[in-house]
mmCIF file of C-alpha atoms (C1' of nucleotides) in Angstrom:
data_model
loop_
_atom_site.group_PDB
_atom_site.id
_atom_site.type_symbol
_atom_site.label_atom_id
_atom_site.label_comp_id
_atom_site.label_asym_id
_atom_site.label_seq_id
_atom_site.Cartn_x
_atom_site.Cartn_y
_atom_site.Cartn_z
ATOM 1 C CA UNK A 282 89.559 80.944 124.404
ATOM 2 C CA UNK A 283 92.556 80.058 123.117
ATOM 3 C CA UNK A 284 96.004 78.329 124.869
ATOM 4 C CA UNK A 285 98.864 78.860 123.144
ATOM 5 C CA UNK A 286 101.204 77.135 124.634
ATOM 6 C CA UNK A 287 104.093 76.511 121.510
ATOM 7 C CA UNK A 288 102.461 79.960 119.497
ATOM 8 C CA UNK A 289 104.564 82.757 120.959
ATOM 9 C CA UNK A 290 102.345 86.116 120.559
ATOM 10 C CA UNK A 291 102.237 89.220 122.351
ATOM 11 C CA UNK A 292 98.983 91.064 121.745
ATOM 12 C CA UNK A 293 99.657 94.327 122.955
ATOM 13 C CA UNK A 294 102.966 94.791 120.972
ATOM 14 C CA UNK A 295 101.310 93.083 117.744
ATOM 15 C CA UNK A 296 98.682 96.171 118.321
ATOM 16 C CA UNK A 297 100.779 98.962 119.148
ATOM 17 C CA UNK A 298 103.501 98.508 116.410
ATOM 18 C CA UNK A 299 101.667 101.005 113.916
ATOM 19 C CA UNK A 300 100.023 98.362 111.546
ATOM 20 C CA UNK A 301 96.876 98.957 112.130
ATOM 21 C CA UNK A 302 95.408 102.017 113.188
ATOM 22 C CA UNK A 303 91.558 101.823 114.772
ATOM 23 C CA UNK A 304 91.944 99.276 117.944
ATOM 24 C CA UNK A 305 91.884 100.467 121.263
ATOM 25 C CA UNK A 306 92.404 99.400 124.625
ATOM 26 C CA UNK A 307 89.956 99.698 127.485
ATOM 27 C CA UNK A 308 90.962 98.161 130.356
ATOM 28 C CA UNK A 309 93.099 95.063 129.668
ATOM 29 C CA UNK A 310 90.923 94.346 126.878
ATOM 30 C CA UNK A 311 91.627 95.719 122.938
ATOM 31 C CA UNK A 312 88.349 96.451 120.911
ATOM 32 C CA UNK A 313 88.221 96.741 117.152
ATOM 33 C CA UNK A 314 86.722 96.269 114.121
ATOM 34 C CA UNK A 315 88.370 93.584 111.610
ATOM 35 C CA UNK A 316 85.807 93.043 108.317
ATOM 36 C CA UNK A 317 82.840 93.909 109.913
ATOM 37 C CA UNK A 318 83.323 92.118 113.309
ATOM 38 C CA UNK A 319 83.180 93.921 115.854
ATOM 39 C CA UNK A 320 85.008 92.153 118.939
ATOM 40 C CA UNK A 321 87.331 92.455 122.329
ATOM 41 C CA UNK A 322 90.264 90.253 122.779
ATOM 42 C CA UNK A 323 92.800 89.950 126.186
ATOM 43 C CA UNK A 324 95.869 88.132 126.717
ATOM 44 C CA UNK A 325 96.629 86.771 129.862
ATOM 45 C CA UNK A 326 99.983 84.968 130.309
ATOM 46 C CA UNK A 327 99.336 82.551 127.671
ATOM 47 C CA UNK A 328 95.369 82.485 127.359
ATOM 48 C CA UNK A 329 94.117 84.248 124.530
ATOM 49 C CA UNK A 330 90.291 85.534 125.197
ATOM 50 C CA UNK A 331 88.026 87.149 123.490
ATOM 51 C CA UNK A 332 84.080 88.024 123.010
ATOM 52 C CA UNK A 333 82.343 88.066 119.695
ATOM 53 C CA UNK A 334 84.443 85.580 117.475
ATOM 54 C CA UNK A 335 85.473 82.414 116.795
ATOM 55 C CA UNK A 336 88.840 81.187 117.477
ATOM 56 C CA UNK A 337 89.675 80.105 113.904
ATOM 57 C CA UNK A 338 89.041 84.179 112.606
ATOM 58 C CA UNK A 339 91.239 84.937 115.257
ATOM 59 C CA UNK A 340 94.325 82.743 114.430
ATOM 60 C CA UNK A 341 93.740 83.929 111.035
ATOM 61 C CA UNK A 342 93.882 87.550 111.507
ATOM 62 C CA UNK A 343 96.449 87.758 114.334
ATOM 63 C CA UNK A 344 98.699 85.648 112.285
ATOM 64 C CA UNK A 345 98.701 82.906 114.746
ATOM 65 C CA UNK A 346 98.986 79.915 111.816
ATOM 66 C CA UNK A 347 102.613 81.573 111.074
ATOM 67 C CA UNK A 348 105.462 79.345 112.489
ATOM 68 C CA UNK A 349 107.018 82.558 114.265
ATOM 69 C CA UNK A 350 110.066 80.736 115.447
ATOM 70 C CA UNK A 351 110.936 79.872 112.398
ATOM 71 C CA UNK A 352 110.793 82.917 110.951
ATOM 72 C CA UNK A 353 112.832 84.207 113.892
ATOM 73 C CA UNK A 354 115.500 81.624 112.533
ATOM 74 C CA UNK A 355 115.701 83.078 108.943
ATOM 75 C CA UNK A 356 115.726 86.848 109.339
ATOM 76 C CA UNK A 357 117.445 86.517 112.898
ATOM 77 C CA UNK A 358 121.098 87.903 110.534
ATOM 78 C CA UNK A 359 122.734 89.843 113.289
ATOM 79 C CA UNK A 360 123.133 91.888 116.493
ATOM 80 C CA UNK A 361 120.742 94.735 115.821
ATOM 81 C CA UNK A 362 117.869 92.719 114.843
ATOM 82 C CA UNK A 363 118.668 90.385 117.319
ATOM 83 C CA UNK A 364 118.020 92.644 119.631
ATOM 84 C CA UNK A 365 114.778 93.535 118.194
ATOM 85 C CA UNK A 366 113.485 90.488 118.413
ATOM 86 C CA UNK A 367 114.243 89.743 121.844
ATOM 87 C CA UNK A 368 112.715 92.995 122.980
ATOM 88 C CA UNK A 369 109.548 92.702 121.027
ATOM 89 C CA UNK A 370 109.149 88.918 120.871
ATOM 90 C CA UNK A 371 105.670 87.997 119.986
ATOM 91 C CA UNK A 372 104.536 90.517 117.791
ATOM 92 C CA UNK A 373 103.101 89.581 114.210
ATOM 93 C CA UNK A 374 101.990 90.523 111.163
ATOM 94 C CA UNK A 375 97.980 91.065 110.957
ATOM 95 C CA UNK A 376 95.910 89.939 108.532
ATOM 96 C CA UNK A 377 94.402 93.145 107.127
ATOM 97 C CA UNK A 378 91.761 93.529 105.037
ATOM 98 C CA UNK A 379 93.648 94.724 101.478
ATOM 99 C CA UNK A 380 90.937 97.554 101.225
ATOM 100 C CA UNK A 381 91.087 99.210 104.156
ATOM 101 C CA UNK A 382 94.807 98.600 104.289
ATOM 102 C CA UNK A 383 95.247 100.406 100.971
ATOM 103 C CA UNK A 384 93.193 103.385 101.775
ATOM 104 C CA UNK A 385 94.382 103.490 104.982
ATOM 105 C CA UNK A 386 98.238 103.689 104.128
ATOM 106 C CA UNK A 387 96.866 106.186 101.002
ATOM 107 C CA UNK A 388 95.705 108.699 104.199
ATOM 108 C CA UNK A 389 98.773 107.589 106.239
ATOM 109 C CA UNK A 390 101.634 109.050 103.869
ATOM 110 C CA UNK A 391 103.590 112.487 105.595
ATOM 111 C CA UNK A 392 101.806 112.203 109.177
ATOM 112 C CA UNK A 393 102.112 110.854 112.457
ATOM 113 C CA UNK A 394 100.788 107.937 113.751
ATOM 114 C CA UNK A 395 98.502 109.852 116.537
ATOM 115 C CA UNK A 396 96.996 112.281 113.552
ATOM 116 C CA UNK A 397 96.318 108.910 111.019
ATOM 117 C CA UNK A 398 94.606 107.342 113.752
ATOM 118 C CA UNK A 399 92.044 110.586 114.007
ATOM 119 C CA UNK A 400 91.887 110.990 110.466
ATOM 120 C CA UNK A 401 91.018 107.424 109.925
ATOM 121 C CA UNK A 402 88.456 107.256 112.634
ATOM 122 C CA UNK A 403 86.848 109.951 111.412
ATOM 123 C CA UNK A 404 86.167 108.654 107.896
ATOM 124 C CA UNK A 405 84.750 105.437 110.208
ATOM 125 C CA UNK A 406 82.458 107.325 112.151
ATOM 126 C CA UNK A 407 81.247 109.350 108.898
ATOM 127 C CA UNK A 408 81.029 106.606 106.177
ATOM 128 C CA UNK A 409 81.073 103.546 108.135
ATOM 129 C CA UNK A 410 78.288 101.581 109.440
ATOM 130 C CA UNK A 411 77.579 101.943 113.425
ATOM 131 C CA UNK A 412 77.737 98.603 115.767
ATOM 132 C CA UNK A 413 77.173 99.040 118.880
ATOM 133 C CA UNK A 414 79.032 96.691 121.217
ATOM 134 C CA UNK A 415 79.133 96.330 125.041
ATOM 135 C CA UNK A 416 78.013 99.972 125.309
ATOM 136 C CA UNK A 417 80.280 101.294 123.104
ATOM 137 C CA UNK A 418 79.833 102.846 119.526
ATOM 138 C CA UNK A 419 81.872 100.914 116.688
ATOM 139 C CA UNK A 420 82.117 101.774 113.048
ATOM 140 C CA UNK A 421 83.127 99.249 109.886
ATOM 141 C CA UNK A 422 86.145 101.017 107.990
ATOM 142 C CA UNK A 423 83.743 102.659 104.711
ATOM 143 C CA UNK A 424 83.236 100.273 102.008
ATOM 144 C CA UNK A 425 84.812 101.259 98.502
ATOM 145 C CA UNK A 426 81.311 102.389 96.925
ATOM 146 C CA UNK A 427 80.598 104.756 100.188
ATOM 147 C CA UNK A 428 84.069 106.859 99.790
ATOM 148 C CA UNK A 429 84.029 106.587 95.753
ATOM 149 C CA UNK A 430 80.052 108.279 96.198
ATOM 150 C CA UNK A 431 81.581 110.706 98.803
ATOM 151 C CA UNK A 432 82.570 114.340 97.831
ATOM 152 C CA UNK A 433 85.487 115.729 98.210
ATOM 153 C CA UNK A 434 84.874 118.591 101.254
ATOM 154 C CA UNK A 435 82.776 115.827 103.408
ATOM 155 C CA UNK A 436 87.093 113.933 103.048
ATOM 156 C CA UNK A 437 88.418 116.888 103.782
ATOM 157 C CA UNK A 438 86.510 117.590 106.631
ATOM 158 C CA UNK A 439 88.368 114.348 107.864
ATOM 159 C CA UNK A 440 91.456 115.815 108.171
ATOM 160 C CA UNK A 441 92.769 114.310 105.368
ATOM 161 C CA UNK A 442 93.841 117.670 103.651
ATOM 162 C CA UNK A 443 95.239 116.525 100.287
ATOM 163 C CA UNK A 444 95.117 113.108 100.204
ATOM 164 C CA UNK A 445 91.290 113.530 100.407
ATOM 165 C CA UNK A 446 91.520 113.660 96.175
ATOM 166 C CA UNK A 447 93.756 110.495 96.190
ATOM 167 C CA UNK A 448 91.634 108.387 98.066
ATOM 168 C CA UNK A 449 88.566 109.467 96.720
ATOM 169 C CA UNK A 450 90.444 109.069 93.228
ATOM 170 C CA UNK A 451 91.210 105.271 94.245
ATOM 171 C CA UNK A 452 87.985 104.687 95.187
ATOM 172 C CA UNK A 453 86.315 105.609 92.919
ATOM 173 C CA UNK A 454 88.588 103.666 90.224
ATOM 174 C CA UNK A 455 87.999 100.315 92.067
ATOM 175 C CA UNK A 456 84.385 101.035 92.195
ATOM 176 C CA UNK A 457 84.208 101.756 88.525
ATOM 177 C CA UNK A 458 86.231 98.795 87.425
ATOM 178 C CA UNK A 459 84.929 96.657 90.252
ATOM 179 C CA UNK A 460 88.582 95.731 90.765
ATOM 180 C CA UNK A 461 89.233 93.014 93.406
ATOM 181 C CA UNK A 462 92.526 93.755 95.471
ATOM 182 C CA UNK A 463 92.248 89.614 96.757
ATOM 183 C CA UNK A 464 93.455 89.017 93.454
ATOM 184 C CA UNK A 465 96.801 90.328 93.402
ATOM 185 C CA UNK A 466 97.486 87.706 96.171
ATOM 186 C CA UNK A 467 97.740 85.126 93.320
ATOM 187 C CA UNK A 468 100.392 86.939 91.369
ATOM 188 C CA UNK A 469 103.800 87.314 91.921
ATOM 189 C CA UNK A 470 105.390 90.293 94.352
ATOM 190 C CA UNK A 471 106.794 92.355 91.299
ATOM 191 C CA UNK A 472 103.475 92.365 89.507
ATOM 192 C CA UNK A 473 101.438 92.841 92.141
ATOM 193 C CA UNK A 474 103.043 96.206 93.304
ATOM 194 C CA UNK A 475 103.242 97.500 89.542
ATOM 195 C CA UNK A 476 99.356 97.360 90.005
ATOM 196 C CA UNK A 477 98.925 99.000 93.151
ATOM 197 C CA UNK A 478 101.507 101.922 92.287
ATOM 198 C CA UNK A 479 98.971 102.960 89.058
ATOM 199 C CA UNK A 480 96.382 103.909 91.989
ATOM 200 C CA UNK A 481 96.705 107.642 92.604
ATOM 201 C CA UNK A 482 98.459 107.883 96.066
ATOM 202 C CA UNK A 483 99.918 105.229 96.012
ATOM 203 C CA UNK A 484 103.762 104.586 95.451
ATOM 204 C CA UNK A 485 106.490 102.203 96.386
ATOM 205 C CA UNK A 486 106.112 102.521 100.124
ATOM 206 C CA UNK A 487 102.209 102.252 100.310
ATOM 207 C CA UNK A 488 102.326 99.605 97.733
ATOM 208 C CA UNK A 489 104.787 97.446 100.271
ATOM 209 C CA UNK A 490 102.411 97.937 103.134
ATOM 210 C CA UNK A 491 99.686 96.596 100.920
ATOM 211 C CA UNK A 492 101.314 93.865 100.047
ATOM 212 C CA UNK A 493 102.874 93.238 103.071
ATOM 213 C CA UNK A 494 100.029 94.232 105.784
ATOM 214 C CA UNK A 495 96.935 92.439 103.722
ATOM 215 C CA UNK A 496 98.449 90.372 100.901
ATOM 216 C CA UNK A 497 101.002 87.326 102.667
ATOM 217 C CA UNK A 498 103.815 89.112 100.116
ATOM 218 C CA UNK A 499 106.529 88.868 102.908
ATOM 219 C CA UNK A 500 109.440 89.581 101.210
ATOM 220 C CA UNK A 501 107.718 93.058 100.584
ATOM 221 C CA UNK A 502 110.382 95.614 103.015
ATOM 222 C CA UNK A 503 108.243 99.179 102.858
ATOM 223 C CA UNK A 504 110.756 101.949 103.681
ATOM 224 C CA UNK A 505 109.470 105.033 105.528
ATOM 225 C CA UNK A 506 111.841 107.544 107.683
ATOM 226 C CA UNK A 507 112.116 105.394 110.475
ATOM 227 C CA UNK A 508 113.467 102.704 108.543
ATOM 228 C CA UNK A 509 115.436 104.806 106.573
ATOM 229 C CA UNK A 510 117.420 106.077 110.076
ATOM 230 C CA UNK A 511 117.966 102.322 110.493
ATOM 231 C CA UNK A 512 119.205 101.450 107.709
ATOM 232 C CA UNK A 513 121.508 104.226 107.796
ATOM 233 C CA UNK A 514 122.490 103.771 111.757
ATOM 234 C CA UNK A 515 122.856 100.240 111.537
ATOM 235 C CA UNK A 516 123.108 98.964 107.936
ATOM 236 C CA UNK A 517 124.746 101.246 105.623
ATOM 237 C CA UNK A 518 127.512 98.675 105.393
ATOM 238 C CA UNK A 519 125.007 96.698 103.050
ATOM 239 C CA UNK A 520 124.902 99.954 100.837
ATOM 240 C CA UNK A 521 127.204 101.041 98.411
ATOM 241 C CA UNK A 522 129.093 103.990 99.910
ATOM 242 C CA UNK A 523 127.989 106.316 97.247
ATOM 243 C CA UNK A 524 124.170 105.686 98.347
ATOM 244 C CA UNK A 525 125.139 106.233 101.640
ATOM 245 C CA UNK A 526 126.792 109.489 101.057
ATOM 246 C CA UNK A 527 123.533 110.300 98.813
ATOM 247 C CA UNK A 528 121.012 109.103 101.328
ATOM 248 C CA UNK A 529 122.923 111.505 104.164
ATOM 249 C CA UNK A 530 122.324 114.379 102.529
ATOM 250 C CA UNK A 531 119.169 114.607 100.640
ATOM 251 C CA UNK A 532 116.267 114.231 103.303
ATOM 252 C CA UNK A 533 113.832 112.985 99.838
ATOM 253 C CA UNK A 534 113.637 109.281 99.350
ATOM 254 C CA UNK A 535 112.863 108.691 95.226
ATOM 255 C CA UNK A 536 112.065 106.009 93.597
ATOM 256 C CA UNK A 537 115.399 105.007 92.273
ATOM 257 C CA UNK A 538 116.887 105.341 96.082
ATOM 258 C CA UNK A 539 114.103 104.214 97.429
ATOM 259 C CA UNK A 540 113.855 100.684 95.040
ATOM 260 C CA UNK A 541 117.662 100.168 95.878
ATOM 261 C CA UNK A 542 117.255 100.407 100.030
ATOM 262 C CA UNK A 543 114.334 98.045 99.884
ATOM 263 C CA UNK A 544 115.285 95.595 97.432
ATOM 264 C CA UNK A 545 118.913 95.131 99.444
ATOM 265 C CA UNK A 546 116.925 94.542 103.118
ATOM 266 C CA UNK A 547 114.663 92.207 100.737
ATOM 267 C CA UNK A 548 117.635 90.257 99.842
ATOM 268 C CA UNK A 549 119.885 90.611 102.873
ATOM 269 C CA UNK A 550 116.644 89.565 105.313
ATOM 270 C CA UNK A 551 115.179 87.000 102.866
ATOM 271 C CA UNK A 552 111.858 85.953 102.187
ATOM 272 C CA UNK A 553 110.273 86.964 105.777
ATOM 273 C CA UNK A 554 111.942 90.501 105.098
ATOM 274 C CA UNK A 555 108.569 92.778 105.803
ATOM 275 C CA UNK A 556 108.861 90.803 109.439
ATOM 276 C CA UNK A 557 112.112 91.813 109.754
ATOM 277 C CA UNK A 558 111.037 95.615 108.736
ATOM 278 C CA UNK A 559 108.525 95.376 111.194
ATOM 279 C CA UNK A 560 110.410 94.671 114.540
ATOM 280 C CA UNK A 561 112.703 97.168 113.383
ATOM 281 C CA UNK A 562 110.623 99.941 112.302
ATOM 282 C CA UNK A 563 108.912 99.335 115.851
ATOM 283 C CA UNK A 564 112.106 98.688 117.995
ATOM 284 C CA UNK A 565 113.333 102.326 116.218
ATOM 285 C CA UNK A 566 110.340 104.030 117.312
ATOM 286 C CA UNK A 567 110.056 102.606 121.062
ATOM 287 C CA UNK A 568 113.896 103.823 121.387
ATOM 288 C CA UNK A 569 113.161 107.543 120.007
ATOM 289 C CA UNK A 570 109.633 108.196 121.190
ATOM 290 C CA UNK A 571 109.322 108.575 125.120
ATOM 291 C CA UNK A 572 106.240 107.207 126.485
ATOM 292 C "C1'" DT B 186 105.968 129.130 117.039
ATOM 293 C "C1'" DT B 187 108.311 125.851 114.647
ATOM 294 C "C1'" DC B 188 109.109 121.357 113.187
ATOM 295 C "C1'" DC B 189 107.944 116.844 111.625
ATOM 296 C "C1'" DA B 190 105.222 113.070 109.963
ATOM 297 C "C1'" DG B 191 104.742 104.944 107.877
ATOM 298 C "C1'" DG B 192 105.278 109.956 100.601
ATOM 299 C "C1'" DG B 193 103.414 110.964 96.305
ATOM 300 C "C1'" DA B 194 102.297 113.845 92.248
ATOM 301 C "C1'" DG B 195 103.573 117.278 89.079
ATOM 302 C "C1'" DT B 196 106.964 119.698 86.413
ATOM 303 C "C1'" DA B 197 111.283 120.931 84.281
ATOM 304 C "C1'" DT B 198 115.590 119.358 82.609
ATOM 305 C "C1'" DA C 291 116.147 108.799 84.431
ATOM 306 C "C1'" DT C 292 116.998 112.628 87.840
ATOM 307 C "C1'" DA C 293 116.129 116.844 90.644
ATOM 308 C "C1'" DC C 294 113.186 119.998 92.544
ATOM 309 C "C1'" DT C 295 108.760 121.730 94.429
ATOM 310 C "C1'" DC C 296 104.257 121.658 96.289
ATOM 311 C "C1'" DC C 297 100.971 119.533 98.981
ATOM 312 C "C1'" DA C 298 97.155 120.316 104.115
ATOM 313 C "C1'" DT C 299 97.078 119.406 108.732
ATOM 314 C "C1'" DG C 300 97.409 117.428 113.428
ATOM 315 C "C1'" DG C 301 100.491 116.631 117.111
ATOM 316 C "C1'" DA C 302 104.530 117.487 119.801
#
DNA sequence: TTCCAGGGAGTAT
DNA sequence: ATACTCCATGGA
């Protein structure tokens, strides 16, 4: 149990913001899987409570240690994201685990949330290891070695269609190399992504959810279509006019435009940018998705 | 049926 | 550097 009086959080918006992809909510209690613990968690009022873990993993993970209302204060810039943050006050950044954050976001590029979240339990329930918890079946997320060892039909058969040979590529380069992602915490934002984009998959916009989902880098601002529509609704006066007039017609984001968009939210939003991206890549969605 | 999705790789210029 | 084209498939 956990009070937090002083730590504003909202659970179900924290879970429901497309971060993470594998918890799920059965009754008024969310089960998951978070590096191989398998546990439920409900918030009531302000009473955190959960079964199967300790109180300090989940402060960590939930992001709980971050002084939120302070970040409010330095990305809090104007009326738009104002309004965000009224409307989804509470919700923070998780604590992912870099691995399955990277191969997640390597399955995630060109779908839907609802189709990621099949494709990615699938690969659990295939490669990961079964728990069984309160009568329920859980699986870890695969471990590097079991989807560099798979083939490539058995990640197919996933539903990952072509991205099976990108993660499977990936993994089996870590593997190899024995590469540790926890290292690129220690090094600087810049340096860190120029490693993560020489993984096949991954580019600028999984790189920034890497770094921004399971590495603490954030001033990382990952730019998807959502956030693209906001930034053209509601902040092309931060763009030069000829991006703008670029960004309206072609419907491709490349590198070059892609670099420009992000690195001006990074700037404009400051160094708790990817929280900023967050509230509005969720506040977009909530207003254009009826349910 | 058609359209779109938390993009990236490959190729030609 | 920049522009264009494929890529597989589930969900709406």
């Amino acid at each position: 149990m956990l009070n937090l009086k002083a730590c504003p959080f909202n659970l179900d918006v924290t879970l429901c913001c497309g971060q993470v992809f594998r918890w799920n909510k059965i009754g008024d209690w969310w089960f998951g899987v978070a590096k191989d613990k398998v546990f439920k968690i409900r918030q009531v009022e302000k009473r955190l409570e959960f079964v199967n873990v300790n109180s300090e993993f989940v402060c960590h993970y939930f992001g709980l240690n971050d002084d939120l209302q302070k970040i409010k204060e330095s990305i809090n810039k104007d009326a738009h994201i104002c309004r965000a943050l009224e409307k989804l006050w509470g919700l923070r950044l998780i604590q992912q685990d870099p691995w399955e954050c990277l191969a997640s976001y390597i399955c995630a590029t060109y779908k839907g949330i609802p189709a990621i979240k099949t494709m990615l339990n699938k690969l659990a329930q295939k490669f990961g290891e079964k728990t069984v918890f309160e009568g329920y079946d859980f699986y870890n997320f695969p471990t590097v070695d079991a989807l560099a060892c798979a083939t490539l039909d058995s990640l197919s058969a996933c539903g990952l269609g072509y991205r099976a040979k990108y993660l499977k590529t990936t993994a089996k380069k870590i593997f190899e190399q024995q590469f540790d992602l926890e290292e690129l915490r220690q090094l600087p934002y810049a340096e860190a992504k120029k490693i993560l984009c020489n993984f096949t998959g991954v580019g600028p916009k999984v790189a920034d959810c890497v770094l921004l989902f399971s590495l603490g880098k954030y001033e990382a601002f990952p730019v998807d279509v959502w956030i693209k529509r906001v930034v053209l609704r509601h902040y092309n006066r931060l763009l030069p006019r000829e991006l703008t007039q670029k960004l309206a017609k072609s419907r491709k984001l490349d590198n070059s435009k892609y670099s420009k968009i992000s690195e001006i939210c990074r700037n404009y939003f400051g160094d708790y940018a990817g929280y900023a991206q967050e509230y509005l890549y969720h506040y977009e969605r909530m207003t254009n998705i009826d349910n």
